[in-house]
Short mmCIF file of C-alpha atoms and ligand atoms in Angstrom, two decimals:
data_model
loop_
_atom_site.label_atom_id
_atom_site.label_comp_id
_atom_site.label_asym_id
_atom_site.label_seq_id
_atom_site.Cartn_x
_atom_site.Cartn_y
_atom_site.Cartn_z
CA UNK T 21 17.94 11.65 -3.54
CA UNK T 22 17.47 8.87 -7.09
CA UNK T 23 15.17 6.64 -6.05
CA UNK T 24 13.80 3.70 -7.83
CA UNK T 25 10.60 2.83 -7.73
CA UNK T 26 9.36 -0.57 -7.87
CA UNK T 27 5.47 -0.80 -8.75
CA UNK T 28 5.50 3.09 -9.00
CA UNK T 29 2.41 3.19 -11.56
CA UNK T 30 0.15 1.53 -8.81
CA UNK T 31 -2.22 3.05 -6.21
CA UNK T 32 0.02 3.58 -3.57
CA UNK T 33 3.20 3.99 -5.82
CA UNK T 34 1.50 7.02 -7.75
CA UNK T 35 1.21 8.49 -5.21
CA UNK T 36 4.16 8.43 -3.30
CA UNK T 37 5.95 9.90 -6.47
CA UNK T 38 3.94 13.34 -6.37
CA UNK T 39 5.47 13.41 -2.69
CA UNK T 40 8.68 12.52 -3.47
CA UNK T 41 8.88 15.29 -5.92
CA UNK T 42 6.87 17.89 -3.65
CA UNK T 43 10.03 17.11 -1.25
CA UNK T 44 12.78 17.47 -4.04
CA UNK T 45 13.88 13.87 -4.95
CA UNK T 46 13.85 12.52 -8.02
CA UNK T 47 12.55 8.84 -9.39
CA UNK T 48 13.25 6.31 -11.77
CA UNK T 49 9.87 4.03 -12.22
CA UNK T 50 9.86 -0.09 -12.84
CA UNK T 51 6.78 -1.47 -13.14
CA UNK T 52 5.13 -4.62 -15.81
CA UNK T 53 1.85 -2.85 -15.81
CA UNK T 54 0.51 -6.05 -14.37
CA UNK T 55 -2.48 -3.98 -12.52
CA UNK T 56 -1.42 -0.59 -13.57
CA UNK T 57 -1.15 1.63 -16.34
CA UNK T 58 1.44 4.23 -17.38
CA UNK T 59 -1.45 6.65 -17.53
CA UNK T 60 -0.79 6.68 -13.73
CA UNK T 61 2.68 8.40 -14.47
CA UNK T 62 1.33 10.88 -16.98
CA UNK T 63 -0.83 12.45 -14.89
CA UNK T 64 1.45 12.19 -11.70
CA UNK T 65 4.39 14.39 -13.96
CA UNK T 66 1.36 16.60 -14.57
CA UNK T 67 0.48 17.11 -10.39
CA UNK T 68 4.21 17.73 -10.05
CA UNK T 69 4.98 19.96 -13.40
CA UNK T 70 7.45 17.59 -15.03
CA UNK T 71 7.74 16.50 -18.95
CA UNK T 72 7.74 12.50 -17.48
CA UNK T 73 8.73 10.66 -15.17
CA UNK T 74 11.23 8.24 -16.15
CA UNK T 75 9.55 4.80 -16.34
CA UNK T 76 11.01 1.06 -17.81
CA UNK T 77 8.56 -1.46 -18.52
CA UNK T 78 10.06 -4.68 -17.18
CA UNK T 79 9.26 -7.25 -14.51
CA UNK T 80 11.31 -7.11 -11.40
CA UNK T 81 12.00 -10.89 -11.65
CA UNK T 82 14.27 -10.18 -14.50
CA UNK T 83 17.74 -9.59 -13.21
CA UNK T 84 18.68 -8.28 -16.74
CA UNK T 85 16.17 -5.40 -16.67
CA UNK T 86 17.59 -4.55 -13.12
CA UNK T 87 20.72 -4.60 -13.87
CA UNK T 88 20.44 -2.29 -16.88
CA UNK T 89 17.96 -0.22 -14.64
CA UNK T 90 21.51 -0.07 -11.94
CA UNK T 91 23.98 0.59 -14.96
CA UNK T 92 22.33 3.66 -16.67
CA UNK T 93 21.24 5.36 -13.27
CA UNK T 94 23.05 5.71 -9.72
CA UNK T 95 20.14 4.87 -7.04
CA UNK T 96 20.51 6.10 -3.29
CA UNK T 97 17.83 4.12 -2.54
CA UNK T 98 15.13 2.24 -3.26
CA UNK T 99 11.17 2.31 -2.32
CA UNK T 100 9.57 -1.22 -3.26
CA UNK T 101 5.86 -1.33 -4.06
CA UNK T 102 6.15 -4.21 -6.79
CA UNK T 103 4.06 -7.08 -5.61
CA UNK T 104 0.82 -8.77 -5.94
CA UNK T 105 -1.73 -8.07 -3.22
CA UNK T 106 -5.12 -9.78 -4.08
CA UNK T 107 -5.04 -11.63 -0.61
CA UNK T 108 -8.62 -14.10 -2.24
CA UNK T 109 -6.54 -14.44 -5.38
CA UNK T 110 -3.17 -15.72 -3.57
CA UNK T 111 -5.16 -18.26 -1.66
CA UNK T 112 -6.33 -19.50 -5.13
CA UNK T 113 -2.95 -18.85 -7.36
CA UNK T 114 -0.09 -19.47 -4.33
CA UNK T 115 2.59 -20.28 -6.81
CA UNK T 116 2.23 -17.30 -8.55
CA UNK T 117 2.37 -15.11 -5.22
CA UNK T 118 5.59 -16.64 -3.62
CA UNK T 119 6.94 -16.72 -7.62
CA UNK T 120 6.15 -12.71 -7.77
CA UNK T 121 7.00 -11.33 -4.44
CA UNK T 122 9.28 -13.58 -3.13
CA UNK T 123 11.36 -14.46 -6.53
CA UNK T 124 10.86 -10.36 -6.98
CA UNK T 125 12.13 -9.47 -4.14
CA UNK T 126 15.20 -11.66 -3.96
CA UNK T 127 16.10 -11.15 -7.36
CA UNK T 128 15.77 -6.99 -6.80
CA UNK T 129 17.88 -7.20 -3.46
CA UNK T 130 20.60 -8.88 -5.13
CA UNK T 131 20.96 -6.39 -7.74
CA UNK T 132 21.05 -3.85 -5.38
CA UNK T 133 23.71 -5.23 -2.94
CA UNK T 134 25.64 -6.03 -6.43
CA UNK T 135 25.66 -2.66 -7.63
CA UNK T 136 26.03 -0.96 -4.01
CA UNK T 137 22.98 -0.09 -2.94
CA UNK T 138 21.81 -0.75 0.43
CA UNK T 139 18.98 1.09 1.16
CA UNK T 140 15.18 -0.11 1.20
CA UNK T 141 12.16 0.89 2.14
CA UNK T 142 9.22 -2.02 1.69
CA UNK T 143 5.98 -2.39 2.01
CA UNK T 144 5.00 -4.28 4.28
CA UNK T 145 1.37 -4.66 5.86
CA UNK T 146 -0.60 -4.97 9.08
CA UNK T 147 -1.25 -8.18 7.77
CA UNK T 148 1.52 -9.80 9.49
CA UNK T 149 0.39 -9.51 12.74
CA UNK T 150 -2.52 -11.92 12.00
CA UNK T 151 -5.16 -12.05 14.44
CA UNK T 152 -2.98 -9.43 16.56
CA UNK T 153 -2.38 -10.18 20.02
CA UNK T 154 -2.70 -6.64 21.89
CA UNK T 155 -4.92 -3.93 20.46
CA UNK T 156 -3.72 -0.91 19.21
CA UNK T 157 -1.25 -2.93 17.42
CA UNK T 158 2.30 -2.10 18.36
CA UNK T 159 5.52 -2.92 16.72
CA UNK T 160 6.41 -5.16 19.45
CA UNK T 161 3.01 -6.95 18.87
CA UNK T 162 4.43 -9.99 18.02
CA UNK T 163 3.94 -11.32 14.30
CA UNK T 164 0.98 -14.00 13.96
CA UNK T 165 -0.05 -16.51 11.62
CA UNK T 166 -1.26 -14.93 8.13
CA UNK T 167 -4.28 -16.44 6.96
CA UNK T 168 -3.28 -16.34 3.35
CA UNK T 169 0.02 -17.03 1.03
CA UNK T 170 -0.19 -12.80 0.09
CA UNK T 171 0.27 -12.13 4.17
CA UNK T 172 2.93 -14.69 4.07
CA UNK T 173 5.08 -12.98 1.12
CA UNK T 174 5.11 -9.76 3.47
CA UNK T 175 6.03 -11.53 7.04
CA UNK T 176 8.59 -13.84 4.96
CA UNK T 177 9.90 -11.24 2.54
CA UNK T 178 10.23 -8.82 5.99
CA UNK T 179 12.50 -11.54 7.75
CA UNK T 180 14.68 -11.91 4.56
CA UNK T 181 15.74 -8.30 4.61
CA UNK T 182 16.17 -8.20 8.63
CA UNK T 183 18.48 -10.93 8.02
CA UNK T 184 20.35 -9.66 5.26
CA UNK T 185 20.61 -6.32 7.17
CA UNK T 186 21.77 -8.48 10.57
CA UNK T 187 24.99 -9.61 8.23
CA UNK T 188 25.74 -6.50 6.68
CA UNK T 189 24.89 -3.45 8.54
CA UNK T 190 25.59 -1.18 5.46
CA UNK T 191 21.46 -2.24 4.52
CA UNK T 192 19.47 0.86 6.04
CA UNK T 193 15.98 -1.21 5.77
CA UNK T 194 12.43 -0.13 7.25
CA UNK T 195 9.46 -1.90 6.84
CA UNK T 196 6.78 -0.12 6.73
CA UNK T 197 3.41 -1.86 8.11
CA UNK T 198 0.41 -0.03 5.88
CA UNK T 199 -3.19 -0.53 7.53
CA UNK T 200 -6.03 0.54 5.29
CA UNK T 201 -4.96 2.94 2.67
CA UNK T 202 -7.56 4.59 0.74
CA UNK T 203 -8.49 7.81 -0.54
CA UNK T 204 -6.64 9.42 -3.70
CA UNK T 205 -4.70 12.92 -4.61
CA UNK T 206 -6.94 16.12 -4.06
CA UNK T 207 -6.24 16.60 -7.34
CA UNK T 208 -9.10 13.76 -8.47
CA UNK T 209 -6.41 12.17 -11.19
CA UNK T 210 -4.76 9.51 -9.62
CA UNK T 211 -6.33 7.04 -7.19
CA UNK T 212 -7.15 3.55 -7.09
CA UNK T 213 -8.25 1.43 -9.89
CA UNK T 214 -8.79 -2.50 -9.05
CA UNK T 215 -9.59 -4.93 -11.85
CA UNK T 216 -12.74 -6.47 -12.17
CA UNK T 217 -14.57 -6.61 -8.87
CA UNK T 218 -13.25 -4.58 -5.77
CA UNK T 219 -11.72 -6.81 -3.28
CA UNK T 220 -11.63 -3.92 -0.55
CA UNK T 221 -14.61 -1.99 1.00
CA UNK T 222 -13.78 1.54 0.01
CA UNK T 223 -13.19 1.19 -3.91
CA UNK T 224 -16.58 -1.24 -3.61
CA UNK T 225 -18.09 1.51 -2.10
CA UNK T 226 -17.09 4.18 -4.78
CA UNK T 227 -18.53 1.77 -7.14
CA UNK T 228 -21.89 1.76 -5.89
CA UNK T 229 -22.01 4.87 -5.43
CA UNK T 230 -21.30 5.62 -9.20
CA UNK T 231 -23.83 2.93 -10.14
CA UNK T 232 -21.25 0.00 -11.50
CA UNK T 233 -22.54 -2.14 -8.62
CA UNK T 234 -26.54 -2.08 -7.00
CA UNK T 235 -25.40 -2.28 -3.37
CA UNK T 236 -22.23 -2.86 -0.57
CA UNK T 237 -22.76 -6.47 1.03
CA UNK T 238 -21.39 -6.23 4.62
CA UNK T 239 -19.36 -8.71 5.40
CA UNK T 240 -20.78 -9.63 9.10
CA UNK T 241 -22.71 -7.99 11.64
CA UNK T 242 -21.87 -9.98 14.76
CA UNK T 243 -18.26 -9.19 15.55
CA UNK T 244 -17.27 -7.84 18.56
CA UNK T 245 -17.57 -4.37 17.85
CA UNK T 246 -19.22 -1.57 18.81
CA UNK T 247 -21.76 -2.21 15.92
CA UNK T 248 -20.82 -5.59 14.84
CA UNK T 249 -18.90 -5.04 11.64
CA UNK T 250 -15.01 -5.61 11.28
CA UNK T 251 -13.02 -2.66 12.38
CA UNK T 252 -9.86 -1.19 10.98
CA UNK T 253 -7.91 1.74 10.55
CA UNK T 254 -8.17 3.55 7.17
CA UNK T 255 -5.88 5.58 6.38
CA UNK T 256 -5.33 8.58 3.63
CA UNK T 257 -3.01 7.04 0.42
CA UNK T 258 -1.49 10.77 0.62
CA UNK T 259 -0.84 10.33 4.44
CA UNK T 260 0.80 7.06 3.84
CA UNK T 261 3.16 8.21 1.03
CA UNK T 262 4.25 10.88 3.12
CA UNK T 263 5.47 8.01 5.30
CA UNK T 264 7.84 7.18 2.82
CA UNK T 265 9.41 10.45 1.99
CA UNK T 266 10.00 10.61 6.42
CA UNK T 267 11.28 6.99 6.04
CA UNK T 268 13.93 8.36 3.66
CA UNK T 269 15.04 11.02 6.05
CA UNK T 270 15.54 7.94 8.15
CA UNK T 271 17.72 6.02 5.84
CA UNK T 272 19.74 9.03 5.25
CA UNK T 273 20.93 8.75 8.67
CA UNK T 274 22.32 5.34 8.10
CA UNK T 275 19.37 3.94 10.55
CA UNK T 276 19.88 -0.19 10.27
CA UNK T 277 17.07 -1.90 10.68
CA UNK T 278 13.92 -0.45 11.41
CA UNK T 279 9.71 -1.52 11.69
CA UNK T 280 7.25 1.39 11.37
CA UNK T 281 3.13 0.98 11.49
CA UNK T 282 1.78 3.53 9.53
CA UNK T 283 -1.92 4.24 10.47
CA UNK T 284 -4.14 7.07 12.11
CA UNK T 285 -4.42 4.96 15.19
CA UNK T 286 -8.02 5.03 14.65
CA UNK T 287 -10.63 1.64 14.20
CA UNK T 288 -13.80 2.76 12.29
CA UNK T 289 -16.10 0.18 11.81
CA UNK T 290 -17.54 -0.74 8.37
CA UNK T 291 -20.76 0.89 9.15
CA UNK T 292 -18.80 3.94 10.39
CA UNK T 293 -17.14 4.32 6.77
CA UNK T 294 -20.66 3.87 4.95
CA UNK T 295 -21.92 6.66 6.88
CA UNK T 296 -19.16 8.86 6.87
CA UNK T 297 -19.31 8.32 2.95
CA UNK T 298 -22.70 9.06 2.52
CA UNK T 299 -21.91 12.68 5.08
CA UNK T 300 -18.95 13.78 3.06
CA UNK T 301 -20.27 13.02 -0.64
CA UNK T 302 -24.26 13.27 -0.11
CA UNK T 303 -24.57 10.12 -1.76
CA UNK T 304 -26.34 7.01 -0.54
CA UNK T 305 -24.33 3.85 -0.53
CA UNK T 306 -27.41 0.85 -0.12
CA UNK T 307 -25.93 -1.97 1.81
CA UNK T 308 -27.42 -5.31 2.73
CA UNK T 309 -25.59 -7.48 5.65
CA UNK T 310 -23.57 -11.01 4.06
CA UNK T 311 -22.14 -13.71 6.29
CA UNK T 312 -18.64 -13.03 7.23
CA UNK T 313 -15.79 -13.13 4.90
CA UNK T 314 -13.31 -15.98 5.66
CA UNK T 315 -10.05 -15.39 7.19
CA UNK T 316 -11.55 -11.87 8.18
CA UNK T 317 -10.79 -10.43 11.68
CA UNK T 318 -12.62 -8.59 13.77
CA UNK T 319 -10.46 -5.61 14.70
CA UNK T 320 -7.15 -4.16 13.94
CA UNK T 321 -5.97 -0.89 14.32
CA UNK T 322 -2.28 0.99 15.11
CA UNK T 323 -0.29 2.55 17.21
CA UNK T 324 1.19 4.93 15.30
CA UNK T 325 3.15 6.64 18.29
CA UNK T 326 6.56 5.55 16.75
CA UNK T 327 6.73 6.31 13.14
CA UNK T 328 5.80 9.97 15.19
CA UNK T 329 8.52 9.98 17.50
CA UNK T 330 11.37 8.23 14.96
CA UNK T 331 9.95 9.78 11.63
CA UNK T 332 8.25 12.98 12.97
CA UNK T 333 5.26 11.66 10.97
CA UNK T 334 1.63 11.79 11.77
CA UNK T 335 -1.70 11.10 9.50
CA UNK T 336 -3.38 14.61 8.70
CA UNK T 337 -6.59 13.33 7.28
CA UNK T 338 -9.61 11.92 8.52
CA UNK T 339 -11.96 9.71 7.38
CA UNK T 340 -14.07 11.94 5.77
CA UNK T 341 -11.16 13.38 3.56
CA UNK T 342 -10.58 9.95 3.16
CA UNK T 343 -14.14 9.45 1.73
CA UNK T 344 -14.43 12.69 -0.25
CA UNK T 345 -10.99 11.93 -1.95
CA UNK T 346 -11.97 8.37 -2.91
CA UNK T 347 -14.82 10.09 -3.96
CA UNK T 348 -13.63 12.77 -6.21
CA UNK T 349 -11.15 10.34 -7.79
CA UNK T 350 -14.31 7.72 -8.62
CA UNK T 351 -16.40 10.14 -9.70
CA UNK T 352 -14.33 12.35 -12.68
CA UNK T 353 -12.37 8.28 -13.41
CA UNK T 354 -15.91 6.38 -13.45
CA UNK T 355 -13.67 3.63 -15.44
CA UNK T 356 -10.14 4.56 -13.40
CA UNK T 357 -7.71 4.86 -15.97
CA UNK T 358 -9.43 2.92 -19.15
CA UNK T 359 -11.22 5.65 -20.96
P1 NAD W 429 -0.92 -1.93 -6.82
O1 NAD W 429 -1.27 -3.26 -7.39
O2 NAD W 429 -1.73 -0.75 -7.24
O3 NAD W 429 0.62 -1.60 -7.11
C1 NAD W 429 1.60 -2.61 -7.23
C2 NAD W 429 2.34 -2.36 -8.53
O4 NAD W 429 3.36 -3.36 -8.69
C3 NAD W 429 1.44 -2.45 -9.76
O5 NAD W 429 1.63 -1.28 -10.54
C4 NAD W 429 1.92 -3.71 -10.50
O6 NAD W 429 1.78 -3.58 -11.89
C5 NAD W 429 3.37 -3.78 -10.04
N1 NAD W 429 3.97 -5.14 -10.05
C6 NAD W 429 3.49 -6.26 -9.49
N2 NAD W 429 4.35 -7.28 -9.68
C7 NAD W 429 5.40 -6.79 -10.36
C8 NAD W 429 6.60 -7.34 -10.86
N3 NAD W 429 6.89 -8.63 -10.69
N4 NAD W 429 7.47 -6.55 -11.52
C9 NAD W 429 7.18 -5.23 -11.71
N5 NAD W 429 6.06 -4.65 -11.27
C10 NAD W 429 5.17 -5.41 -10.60
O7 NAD W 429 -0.92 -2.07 -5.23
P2 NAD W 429 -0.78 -0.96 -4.10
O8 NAD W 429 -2.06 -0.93 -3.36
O9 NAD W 429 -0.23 0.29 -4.65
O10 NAD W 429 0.29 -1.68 -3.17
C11 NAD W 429 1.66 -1.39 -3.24
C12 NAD W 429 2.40 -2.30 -2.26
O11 NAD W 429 1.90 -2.07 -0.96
C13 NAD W 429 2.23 -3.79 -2.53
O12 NAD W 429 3.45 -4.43 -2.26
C14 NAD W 429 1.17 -4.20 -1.54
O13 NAD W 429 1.28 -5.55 -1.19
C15 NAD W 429 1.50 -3.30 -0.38
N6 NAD W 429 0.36 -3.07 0.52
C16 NAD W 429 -0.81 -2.60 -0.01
C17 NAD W 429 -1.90 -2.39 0.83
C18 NAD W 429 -3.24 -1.94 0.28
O14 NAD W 429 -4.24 -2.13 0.94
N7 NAD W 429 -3.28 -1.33 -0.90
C19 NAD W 429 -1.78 -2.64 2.21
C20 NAD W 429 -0.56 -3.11 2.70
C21 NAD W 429 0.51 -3.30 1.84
C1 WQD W 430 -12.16 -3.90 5.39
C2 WQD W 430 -13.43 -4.26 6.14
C3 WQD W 430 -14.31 -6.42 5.55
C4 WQD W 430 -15.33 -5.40 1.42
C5 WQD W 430 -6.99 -6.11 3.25
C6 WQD W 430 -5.86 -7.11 3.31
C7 WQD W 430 -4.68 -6.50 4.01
C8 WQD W 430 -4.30 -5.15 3.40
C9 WQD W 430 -5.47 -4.24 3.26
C10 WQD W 430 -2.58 -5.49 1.80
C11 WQD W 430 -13.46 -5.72 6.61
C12 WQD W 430 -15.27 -5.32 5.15
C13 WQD W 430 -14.89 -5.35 2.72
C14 WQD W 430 -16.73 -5.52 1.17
C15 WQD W 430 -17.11 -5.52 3.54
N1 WQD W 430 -3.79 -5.29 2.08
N2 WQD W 430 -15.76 -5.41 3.77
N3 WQD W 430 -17.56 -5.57 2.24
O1 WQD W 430 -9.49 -7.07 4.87
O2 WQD W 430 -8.86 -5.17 6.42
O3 WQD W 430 -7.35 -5.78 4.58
O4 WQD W 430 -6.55 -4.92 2.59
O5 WQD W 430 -1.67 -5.73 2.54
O6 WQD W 430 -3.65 -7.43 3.90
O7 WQD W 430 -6.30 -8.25 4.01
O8 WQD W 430 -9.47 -4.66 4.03
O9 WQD W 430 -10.93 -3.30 2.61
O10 WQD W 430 -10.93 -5.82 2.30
O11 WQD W 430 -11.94 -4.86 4.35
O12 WQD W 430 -17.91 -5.56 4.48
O13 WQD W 430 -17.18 -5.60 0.01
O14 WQD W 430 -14.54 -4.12 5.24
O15 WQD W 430 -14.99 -7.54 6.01
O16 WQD W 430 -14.13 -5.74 7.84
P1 WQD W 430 -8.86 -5.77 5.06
P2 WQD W 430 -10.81 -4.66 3.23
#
């Protein structure tokens, strides 16, 4: 299959293209840069031995740029990463979330569904179920309330594209709930690169560990966990973009509507991850314990027993792949892509 990627130069875009060419399809790439770079795309043509991969600059809220994207190239379907996702930055810059990811979004569907093509796969994220209600998290968990306007984009953006598929049933859409992607390619080339200072707690961790930053402040230590730090389920960026490429099989069959989790299934806690760094790299990751982070939850991790029995996909790594990946990537990309 053509498939156009939206925000194909970031983290988890990258690296869904090397699988979509390890599985035969081809892409088309739109991205504005806005926390990528096209150095991303270099090196993924290099994992997957092609001259480029074809790549417009352009912002997704620009119907023109979409449209021309839909004249020169036939799409059978379309993966969309493109969106902000700082959720402390959204709380702070709202407008500019709902202006990105919802105007995005709208503006991108319409220009599909104009030029005839129906098929979508979106990222979505666990977000949506809030402070979930049943643990593992289900799909029939129902949604919650999102403690930020970023988690709000995904639950709002996800009932815009059930609806639209409720009143046309030629959309094949999945959303696709992500828990905790991290990790990079084996390859050490592509991987995550955040701006300024890390938001999440496995690029922070990479970070200290290469000396950027003196130590990991642990956000809480009297949850109820096992330990007292905030559990979640990590899961490999390779594992997840495998999701998409089983997604696709999906859409293929003309499959409506349908709402995948895509996790391991299992909660480590943030303790857990510092130690299973330090096992699978040797290196020490100093930590000191912080009060909690607002709007934090305690726990949240999948049930990933559907995307198994619908997609015939299941995570392959654990979390010390997960770790050594990160790792590998952090280490040989001490400045990610800026060199
Ligand atoms: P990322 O920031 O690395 O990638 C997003 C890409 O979209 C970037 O390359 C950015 O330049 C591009 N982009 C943003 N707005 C755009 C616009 N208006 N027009 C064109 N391009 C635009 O983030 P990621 O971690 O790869 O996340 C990809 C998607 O998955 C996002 O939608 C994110 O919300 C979602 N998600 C991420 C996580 C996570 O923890 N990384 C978890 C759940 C869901
Ligand atoms: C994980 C755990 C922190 C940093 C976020 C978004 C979610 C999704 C994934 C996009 C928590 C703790 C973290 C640090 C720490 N993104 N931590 N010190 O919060 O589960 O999910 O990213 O959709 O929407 O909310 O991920 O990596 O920020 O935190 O102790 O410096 O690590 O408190 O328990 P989170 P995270």
């Amino acid at each position: 299959m053509n498939i156009l990627v939206t925000g194909g130069a970031g983290f988890i875009g990258s690296h869904t293209l090397v699988e979509l060419y390890a599985a035969g399809h081809t892409a088309v790439v739109v991205d504005n840069l806005c926390n990528s770079s096209a150095e991303s795309l270099r090196r993924v043509a290099k994992i997957v031995n092609v001259s480029e991969i074809p790549f417009v600059k352009g912002d997704i809220r620009d119907r023109d740029t979409l449209n021309a994207l839909f004249s020169e190239y036939t799409f059978d379907a379309c993966i969309h990463f493109a969106g902000l996702k700082a959720v402390s930055e959204s709380v702070v810059k709202p407008w500019e979330y709902y202006d990105n990811n919802m105007s995005g979004t709208l503006t991108l569907l319409d220009v599909m569904r104009q030029h005839g093509c129906k098929n979508i796969i979106f990222s979505s994220s666990a977000t949506v179920y809030g402070d979930p209600a049943v643990i593992p998290i289900t799909e029939k968990c129902p949604k919650g309330q999102c403690s930020n306007p970023y988690g709000w984009t995904k639950s709002m953006l996800e009932q815009v594209m059930m609806d639209m598929q409720r009143a046309d049933n030629e959309w094949n859409v999945v959303l696709l709930r992500y828990f905790n992607p991290i990790g990079a390619h084996p390859s050490g080339t592509i991987g995550e690169d955040p701006n300024g200072i890390p938001n999440n707690l496995m690029p922070y961790i990479t970070q200290v560990a290469v000396g950027k930053r003196p130590e990991l402040g642990v956000f809480g230590n009297d949850y109820d966990t096992p330990d007292g730090t905030g559990v979640r389920d990590y899961i490999h960026v390779v594992d997840l973009a495998r999701g998409h490429v089983a997604a696709l099989r999906k859409v293929e069959q003309g499959s409506g509507l349908s709402i995948y989790n895509l996790g391991t299934g299992r909660g480590y806690s943030v303790l857990d991850v510092v130690h299973a760094f330090e096992k699978a790299t040797g290196v020490k990751v100093p930590y000191s314990i912080k009060p909690r982070r607002l709007g934090d939850i305690a726990t949240c991790y999948s049930n990933p027993q559907k995307a198994h029995d619908e997609l015939g996909w299941t995570a392959q790594y654990d979390i010390e792949d997960m770790c050594r990946d990160s790792w590998r990537w952090q280490s040989q990309n001490p400045d990610g892509y800026r060199k």
